mmCIF file of C-alpha atoms in Angstrom:
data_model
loop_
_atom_site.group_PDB
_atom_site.id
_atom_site.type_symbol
_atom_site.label_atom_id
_atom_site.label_comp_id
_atom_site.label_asym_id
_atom_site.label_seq_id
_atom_site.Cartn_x
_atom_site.Cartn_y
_atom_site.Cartn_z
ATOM 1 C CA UNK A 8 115.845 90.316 63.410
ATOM 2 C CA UNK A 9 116.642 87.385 61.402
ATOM 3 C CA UNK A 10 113.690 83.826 62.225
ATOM 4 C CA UNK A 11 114.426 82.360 65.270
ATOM 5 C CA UNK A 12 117.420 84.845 66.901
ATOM 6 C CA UNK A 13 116.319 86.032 69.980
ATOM 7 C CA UNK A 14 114.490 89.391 69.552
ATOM 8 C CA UNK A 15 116.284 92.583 71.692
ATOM 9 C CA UNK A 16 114.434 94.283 74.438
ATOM 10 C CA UNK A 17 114.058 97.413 76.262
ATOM 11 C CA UNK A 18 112.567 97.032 79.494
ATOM 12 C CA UNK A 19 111.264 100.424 81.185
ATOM 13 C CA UNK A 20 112.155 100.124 85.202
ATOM 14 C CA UNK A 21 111.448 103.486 85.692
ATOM 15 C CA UNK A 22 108.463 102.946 87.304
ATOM 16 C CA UNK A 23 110.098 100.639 89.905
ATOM 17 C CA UNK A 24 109.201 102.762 93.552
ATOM 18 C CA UNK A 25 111.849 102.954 96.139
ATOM 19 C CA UNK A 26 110.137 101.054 98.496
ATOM 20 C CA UNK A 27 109.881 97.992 96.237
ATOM 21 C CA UNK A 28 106.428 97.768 96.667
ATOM 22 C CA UNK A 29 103.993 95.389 93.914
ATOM 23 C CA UNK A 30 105.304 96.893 91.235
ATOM 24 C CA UNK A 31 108.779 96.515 92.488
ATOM 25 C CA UNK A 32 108.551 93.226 92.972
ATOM 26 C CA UNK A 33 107.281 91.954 89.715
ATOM 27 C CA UNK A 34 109.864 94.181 88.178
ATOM 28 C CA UNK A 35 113.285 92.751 89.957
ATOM 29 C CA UNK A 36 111.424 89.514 89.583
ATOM 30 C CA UNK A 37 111.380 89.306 86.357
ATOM 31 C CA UNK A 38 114.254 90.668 85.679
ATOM 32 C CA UNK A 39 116.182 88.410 87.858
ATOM 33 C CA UNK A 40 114.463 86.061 85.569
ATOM 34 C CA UNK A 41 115.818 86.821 82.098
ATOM 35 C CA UNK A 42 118.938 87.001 82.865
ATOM 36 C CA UNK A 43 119.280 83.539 82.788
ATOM 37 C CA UNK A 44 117.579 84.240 79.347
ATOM 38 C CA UNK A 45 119.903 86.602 77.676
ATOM 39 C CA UNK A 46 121.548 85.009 74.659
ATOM 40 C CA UNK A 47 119.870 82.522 74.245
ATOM 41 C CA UNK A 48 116.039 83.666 74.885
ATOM 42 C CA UNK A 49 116.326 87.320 74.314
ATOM 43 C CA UNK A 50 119.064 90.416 74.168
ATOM 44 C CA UNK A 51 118.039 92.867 76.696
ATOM 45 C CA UNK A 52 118.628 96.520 77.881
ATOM 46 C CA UNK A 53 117.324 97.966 80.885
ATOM 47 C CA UNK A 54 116.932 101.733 82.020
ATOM 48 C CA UNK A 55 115.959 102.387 85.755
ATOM 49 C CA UNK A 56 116.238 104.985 88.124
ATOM 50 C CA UNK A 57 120.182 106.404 88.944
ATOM 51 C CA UNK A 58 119.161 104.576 92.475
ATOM 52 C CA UNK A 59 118.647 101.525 90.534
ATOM 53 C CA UNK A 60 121.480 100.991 87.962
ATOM 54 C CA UNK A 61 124.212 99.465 90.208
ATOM 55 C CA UNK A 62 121.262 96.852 91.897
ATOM 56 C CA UNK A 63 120.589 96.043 87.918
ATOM 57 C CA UNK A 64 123.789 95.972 86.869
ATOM 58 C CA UNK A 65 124.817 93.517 89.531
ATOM 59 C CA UNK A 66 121.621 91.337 89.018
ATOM 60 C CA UNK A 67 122.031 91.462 85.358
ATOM 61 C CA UNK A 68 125.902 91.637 84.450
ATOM 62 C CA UNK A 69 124.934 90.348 80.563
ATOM 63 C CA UNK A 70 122.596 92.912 79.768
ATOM 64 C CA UNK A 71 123.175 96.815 78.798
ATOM 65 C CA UNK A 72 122.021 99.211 82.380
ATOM 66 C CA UNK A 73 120.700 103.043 81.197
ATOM 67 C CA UNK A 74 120.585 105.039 84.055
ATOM 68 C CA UNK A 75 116.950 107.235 83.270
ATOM 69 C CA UNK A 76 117.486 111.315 83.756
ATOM 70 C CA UNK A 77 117.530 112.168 87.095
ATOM 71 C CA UNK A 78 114.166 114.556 86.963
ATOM 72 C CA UNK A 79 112.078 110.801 86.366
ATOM 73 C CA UNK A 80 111.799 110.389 90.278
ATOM 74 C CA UNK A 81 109.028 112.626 89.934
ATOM 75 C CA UNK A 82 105.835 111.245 88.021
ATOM 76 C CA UNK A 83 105.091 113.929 85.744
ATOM 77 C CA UNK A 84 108.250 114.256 84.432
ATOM 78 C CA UNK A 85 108.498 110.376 84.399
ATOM 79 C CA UNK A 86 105.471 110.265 81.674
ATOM 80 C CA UNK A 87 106.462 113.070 79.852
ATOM 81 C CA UNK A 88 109.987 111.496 79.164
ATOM 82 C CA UNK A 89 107.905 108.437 78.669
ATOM 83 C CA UNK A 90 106.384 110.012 75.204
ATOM 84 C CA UNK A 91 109.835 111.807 74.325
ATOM 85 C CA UNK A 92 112.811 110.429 76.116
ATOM 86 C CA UNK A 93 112.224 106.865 75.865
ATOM 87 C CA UNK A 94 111.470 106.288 72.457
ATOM 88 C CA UNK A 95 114.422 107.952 71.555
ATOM 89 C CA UNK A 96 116.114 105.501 73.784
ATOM 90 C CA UNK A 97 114.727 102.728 71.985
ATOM 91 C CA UNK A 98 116.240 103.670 68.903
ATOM 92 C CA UNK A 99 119.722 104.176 70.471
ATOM 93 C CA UNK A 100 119.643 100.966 72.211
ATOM 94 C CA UNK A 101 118.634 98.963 68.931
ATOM 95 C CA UNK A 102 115.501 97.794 70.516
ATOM 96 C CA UNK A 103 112.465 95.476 68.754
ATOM 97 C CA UNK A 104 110.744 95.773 71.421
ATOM 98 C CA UNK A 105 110.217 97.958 74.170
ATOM 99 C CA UNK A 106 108.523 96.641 77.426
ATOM 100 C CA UNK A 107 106.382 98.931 79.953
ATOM 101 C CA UNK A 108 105.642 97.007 83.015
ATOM 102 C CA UNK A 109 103.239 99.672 84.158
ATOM 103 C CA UNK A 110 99.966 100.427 82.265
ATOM 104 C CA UNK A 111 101.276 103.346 80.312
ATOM 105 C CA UNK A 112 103.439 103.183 77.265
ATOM 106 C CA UNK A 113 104.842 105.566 74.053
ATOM 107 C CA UNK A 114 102.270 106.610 72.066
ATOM 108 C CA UNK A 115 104.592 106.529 69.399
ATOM 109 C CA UNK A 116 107.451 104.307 70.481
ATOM 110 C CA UNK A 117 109.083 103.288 66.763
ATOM 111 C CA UNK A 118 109.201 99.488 67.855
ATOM 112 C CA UNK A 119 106.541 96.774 69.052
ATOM 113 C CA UNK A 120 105.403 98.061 72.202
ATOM 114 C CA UNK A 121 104.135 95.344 75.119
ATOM 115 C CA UNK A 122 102.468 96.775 78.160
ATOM 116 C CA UNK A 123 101.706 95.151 81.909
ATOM 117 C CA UNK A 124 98.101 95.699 82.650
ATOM 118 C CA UNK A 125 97.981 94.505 86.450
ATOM 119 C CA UNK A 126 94.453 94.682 87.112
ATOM 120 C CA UNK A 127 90.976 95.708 86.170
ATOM 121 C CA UNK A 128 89.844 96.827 89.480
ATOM 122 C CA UNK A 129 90.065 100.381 88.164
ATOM 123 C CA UNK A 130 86.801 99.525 86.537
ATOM 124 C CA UNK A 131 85.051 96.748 88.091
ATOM 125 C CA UNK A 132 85.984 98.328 91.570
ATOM 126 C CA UNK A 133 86.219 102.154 90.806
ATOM 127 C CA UNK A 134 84.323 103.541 94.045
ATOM 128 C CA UNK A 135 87.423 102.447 95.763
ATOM 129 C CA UNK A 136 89.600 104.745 94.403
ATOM 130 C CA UNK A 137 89.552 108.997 93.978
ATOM 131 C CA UNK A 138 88.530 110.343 91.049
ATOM 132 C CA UNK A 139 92.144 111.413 89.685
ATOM 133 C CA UNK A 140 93.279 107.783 90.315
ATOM 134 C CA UNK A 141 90.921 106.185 88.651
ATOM 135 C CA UNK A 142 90.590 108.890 85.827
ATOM 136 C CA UNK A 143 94.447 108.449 85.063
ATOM 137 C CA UNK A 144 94.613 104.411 85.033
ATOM 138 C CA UNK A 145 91.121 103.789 82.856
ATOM 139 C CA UNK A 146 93.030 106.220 79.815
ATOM 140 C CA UNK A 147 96.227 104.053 80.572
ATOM 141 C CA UNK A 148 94.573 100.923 80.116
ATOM 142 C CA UNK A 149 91.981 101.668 77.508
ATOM 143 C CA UNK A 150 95.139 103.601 75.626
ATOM 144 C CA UNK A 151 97.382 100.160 76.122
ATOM 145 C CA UNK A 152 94.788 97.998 74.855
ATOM 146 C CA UNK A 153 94.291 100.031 71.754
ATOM 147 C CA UNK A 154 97.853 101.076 71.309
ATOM 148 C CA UNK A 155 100.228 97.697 72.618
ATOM 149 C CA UNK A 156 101.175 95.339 70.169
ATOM 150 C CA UNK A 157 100.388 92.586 73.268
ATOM 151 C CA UNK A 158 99.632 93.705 76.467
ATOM 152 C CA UNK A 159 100.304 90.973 79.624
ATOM 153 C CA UNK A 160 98.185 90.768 82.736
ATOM 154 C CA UNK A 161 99.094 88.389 85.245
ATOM 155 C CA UNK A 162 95.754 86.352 86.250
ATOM 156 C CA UNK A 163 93.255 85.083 83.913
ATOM 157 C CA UNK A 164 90.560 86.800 85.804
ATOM 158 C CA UNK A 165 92.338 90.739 84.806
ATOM 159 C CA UNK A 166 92.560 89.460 80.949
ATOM 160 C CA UNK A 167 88.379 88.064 81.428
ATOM 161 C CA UNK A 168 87.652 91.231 82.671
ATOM 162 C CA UNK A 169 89.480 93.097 80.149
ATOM 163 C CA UNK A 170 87.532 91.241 77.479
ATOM 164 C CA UNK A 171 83.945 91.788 78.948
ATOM 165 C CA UNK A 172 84.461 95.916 80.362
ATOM 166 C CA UNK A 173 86.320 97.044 77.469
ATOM 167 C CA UNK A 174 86.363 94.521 74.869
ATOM 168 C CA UNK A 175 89.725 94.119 74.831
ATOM 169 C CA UNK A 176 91.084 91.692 71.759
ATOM 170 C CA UNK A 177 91.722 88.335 73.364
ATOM 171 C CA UNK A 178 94.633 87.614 70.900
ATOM 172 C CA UNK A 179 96.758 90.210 71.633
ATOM 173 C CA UNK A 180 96.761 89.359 75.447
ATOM 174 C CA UNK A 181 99.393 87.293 77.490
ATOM 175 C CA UNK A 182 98.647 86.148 80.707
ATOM 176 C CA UNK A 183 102.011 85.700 82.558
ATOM 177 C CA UNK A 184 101.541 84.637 86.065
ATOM 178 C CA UNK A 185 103.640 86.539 88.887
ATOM 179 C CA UNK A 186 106.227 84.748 90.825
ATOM 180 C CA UNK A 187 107.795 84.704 94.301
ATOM 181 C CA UNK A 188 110.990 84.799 95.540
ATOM 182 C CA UNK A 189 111.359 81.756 97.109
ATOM 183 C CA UNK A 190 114.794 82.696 98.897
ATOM 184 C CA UNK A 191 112.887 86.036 100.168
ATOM 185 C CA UNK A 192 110.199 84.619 101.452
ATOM 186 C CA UNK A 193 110.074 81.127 103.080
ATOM 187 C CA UNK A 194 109.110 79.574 106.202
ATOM 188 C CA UNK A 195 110.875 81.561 108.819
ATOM 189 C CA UNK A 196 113.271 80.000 111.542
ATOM 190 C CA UNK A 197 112.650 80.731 115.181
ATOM 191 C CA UNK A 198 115.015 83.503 115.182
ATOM 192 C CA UNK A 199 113.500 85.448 112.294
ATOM 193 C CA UNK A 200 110.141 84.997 114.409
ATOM 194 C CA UNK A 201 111.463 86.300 117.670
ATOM 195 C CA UNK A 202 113.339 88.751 116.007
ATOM 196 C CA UNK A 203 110.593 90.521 114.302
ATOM 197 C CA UNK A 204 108.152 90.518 117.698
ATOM 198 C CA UNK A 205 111.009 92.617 119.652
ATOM 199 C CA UNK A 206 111.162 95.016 116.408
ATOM 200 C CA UNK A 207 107.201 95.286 116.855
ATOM 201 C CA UNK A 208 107.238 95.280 121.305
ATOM 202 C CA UNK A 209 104.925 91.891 120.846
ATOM 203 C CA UNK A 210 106.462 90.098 123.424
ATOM 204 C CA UNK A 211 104.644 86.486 123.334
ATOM 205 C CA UNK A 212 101.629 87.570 122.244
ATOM 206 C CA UNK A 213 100.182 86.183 119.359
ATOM 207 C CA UNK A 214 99.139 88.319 116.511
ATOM 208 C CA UNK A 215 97.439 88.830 112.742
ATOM 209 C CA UNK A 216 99.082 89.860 109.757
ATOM 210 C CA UNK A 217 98.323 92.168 107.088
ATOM 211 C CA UNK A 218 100.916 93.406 105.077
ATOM 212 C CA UNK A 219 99.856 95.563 102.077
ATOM 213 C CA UNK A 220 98.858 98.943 100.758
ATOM 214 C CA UNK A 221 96.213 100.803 102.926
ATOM 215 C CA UNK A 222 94.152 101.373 99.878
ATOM 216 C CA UNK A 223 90.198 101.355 100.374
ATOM 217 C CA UNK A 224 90.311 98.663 97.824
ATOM 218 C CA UNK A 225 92.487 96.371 100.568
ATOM 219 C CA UNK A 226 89.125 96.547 103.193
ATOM 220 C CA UNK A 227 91.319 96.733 106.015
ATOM 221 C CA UNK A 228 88.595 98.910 107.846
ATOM 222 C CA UNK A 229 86.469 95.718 107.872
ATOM 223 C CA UNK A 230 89.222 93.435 108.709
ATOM 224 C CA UNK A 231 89.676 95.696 112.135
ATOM 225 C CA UNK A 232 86.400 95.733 112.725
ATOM 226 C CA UNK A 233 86.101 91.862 111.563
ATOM 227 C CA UNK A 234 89.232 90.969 114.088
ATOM 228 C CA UNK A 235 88.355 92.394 116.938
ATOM 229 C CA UNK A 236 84.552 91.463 116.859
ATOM 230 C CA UNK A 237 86.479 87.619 116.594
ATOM 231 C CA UNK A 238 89.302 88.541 119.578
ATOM 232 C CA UNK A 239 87.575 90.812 122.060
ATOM 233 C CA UNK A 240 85.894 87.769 124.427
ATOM 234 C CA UNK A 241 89.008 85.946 124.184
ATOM 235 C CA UNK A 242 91.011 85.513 127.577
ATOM 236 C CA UNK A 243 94.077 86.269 125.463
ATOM 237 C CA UNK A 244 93.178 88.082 122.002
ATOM 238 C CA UNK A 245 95.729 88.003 119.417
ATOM 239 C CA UNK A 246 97.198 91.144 118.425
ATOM 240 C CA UNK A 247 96.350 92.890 114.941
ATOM 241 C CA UNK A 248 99.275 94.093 112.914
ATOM 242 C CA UNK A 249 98.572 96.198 110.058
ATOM 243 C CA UNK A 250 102.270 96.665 108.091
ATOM 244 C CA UNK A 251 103.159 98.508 104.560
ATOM 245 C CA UNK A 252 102.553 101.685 103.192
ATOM 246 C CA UNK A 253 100.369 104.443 104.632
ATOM 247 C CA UNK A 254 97.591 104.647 101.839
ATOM 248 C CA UNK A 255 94.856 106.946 101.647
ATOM 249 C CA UNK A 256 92.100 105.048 103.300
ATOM 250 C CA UNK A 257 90.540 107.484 105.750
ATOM 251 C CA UNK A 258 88.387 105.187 107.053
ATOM 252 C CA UNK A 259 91.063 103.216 108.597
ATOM 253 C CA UNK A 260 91.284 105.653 111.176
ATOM 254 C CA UNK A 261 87.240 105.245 112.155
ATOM 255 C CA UNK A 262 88.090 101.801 112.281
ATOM 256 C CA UNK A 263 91.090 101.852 114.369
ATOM 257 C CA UNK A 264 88.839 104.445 117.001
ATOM 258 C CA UNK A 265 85.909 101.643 117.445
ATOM 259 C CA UNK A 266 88.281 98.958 118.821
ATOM 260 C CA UNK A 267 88.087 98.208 122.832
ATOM 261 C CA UNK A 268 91.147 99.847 124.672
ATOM 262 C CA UNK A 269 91.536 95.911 125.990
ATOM 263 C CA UNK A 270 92.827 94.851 121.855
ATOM 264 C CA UNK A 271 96.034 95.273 120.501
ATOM 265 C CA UNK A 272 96.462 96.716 117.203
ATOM 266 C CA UNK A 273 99.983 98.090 115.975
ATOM 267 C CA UNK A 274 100.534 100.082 112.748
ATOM 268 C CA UNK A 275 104.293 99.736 111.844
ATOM 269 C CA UNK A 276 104.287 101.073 108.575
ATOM 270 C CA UNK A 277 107.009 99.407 105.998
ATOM 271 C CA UNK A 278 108.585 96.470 107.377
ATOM 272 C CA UNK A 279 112.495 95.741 106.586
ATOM 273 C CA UNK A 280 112.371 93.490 103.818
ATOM 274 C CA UNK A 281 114.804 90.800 106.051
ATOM 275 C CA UNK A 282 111.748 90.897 108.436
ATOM 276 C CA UNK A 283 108.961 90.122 106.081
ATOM 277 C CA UNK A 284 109.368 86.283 106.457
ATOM 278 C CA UNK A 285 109.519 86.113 110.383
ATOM 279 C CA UNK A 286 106.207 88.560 110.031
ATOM 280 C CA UNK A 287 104.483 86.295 107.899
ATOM 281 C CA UNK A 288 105.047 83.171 108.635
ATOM 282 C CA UNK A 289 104.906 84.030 112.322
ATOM 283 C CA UNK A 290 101.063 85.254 112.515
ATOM 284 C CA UNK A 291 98.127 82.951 114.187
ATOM 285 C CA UNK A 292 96.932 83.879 110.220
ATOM 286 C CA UNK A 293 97.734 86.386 106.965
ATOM 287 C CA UNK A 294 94.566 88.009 107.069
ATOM 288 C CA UNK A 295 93.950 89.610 103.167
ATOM 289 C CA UNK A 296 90.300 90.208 102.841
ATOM 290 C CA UNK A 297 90.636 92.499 99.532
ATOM 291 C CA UNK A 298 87.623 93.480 97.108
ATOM 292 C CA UNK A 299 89.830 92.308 94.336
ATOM 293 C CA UNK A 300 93.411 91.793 92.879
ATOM 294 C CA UNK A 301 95.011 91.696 89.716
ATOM 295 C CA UNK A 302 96.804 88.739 91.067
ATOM 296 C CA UNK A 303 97.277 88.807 95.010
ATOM 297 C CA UNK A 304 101.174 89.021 95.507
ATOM 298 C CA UNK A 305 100.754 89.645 99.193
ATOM 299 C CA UNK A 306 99.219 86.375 99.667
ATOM 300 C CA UNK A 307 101.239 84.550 97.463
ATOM 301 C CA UNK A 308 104.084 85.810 99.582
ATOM 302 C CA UNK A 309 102.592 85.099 102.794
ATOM 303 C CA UNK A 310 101.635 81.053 101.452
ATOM 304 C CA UNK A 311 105.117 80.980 100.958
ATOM 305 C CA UNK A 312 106.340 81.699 104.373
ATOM 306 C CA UNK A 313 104.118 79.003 105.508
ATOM 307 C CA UNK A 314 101.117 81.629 106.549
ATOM 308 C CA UNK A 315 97.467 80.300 106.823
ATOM 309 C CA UNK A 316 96.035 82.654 104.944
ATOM 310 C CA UNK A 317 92.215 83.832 105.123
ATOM 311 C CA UNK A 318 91.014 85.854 102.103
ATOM 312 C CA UNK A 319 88.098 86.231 99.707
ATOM 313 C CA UNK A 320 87.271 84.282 96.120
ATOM 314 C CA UNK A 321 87.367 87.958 94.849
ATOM 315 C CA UNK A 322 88.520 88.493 90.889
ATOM 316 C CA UNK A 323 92.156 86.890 90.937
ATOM 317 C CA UNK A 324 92.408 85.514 94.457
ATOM 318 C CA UNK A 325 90.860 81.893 94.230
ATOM 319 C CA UNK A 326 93.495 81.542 91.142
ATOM 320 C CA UNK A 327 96.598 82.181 93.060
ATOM 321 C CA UNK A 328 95.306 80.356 96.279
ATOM 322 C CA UNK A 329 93.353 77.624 94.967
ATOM 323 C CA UNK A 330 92.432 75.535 98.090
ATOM 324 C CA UNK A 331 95.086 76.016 100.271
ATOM 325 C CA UNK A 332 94.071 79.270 101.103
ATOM 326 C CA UNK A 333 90.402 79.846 103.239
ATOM 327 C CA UNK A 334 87.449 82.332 102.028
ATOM 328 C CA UNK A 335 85.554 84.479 103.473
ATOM 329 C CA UNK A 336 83.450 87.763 102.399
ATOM 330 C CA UNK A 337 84.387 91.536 102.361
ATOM 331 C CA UNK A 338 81.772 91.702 105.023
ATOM 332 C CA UNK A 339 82.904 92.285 108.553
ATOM 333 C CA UNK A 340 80.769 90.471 110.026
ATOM 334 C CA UNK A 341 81.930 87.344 108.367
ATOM 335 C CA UNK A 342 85.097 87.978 108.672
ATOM 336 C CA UNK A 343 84.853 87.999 112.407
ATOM 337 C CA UNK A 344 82.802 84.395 111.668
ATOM 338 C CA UNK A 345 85.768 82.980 109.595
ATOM 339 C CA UNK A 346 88.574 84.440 111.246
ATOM 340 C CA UNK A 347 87.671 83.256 114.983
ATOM 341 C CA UNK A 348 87.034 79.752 113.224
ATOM 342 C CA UNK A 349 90.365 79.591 112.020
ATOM 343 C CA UNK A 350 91.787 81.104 115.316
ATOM 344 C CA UNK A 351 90.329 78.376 117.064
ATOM 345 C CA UNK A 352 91.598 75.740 114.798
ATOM 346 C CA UNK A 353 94.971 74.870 115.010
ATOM 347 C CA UNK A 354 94.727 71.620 112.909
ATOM 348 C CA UNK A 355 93.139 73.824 110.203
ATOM 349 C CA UNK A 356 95.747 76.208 110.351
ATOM 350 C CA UNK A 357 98.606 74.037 109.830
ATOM 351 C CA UNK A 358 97.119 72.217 107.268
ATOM 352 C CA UNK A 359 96.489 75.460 105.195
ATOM 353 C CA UNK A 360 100.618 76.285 105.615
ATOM 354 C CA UNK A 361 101.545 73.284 104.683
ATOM 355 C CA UNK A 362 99.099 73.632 101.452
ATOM 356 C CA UNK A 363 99.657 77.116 100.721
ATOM 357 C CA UNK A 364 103.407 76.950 100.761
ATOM 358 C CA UNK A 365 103.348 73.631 98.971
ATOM 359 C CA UNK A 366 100.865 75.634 96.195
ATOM 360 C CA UNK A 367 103.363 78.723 96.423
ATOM 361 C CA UNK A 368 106.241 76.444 94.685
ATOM 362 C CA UNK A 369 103.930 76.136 91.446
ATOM 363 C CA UNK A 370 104.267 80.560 90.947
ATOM 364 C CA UNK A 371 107.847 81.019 89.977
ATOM 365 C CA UNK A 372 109.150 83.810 88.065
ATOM 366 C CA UNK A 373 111.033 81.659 85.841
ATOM 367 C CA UNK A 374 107.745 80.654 84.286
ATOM 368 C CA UNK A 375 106.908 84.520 84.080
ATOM 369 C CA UNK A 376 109.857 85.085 82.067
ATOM 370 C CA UNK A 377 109.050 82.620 79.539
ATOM 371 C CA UNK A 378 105.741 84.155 79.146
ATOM 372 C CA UNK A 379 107.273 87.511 78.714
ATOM 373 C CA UNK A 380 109.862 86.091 76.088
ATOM 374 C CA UNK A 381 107.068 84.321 74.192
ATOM 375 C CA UNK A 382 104.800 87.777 74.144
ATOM 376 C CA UNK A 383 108.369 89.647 73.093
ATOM 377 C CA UNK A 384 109.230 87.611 70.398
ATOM 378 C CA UNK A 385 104.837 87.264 68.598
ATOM 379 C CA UNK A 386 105.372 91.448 69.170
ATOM 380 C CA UNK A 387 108.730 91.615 67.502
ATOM 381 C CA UNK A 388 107.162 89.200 64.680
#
């Protein structure tokens, strides 16, 4: 690479999940991203999943689209052609650098290597995942910090931590803010509203929304038990909705047994992403009251569909909602406190959607590709 040209990268998307979960979406959205860079910024190549390549390929008609070997679905076949596969790919693609924008990366990779470390949690947070979990990430990330040329987290607070658990060299990390798609999610119409509470049999009932992964590290058991402490003397108690993925939270079920048979509380699952918006933006609040984040896409999302949103000053969370966003503790008891304050606020509440989706136009993932470029081009240097 000759000073100044812009430097050629492989970016691994193999990771992406079908359901286009948090990982998903910091993947298409940066991606959507550089294409406006290529040429000029960078020279890129992409591999993804065979279900992937025509969605890249249309989103990204200037760069070159690898479809990965089919057997990649599956995760252990995924890493191993991580080590074998994809370095191999590297050097048939020309690349001078090769992204991973999932913890784990080539141990030998022939070319700069950068690496996505999305969170610390894994260590400052570990009783809230199993043992296998938590075993497999800590290698990833201790093996990224040794092994990346730069390695990007996306809050300040993940690249702090870094530095004080593992003494992770503060040169060699990037911190690259996540995005949102601000066409995706914005302030829903009516329609989009009343469309999504005859998908979920609301009716005109008013509701809370939690859309995330049911992972113990998400608290929803305490946000159950914290909501309907706060709704069940109410003459008309909003409705809880827990939407996304199933997780492995067993507690959640406990929870979900303790609340009166007079309380609503619906379990959807994955929500079309078309709906997400009306969900949102339609709840009384975006109720998030997480142990800690990486960043805190979900309520970045949810500030930009014009959602108060009611969360906790946990690790990343106070940097992505600032003060258009209101606190509370992982406790459920104060949850029930701060929740049935805002419910009883109206003035509150709009003032917090108002802030939070006027905060939400500050995270774009235009500004995350630049980051990215900048990290690409010190690695390929």
């Amino acid at each position: 690479m000759t000073a100044g040209s812009p430097p050629r990268v492989l970016v691994d998307a193999t990771s992406v999940p079908a359901d286009r979960g948090g990982v998903g979406r910091y993947v298409d959205g940066l991606l959507g991203s550089l294409g406006k860079l290529i040429g000029t910024g960078i020279e890129l190549a992409v591999v993804a999943l065979r279900t992937d390549v025509e969605r890249y390929g249309r989103m990204l008609p200037a760069a070159e689209v690898i479809a990965a070997p089919a057997a990649v679905t599956h995760r252990p076949a995924r890493l191993a052609w991580e080590q074998t596969g994809l370095p191999l790919l590297a050097q048939q693609t020309g690349a001078q650098v090769l992204h991973s924008p999932f913890y784990t990366c080539p141990l030998r990779a022939g070319c700069p290597v950068t690496v996505t470390v999305h969170d610390a949690t894994f260590f400052t947070e570990p009783e809230h995942y199993d043992k296998s979990r938590r075993t497999f990430f800590r290698s990833a990330i201790k093996t990224a910090l040794r092994r990346a040329d730069r390695v990007i987290v996306p809050s300040k607070a993940t690249r702090d931590e870094l530095i004080r658990l593992l003494d992770a060299d503060p040169t060699r990390i990037d911190v690259a803010y996540h995005g949102v798609d601000h066409a995706a999610f914005h302030p829903p119409t009516d329609e989009e509203k009343a469309r999504v509470r005859a998908r979920l049999g609301l009716g005109g009932s008013e509701y809370v929304a939690f859309l995330g992964a049911k992972e113990p590290r998400k608290n929803v058991p305490n946000l159950i038990r914290g909501w309907a402490q706060a709704v069940r003397d109410r003459s008309e108690p909003p409705a809880l909705v827990i939407a996304g993925g199933q997780g492995h939270d067993d507690d959640i079920d406990r929870a979900v047994a303790e609340v009166p048979a007079h309380l609503r509380l619906l379990r959807p699952g994955y929500l079309r992403y078309a709906d997400l918006p009306g969900f949102l933006g339609g709840a009384m609040v975006a109720a998030y009251p997480s142990y800690g984040e990486g960043f805190g896409l979900p309520i970045l999302e949810a500030m930009a569909c014009a959602a108060p949103v009611l969360t906790t000053p946990r690790l990343s969370l106070p940097e992505v909602g600032g003060d258009a966003v209101a606190y509370t503790s992982e406790d459920p008891a104060q949850i029930a406190t701060d929740l049935g304050a805002l419910l009883d606020d109206e003035a509150r509440r709009l003032a917090l959607a108002k802030a939070g989706f006027d905060r939400a136009k500050e995270f774009t993932w235009e500004s995350s590709a630049e980051v990215h470029v900048a990290a690409w081009r010190r690695a390929s240097a």
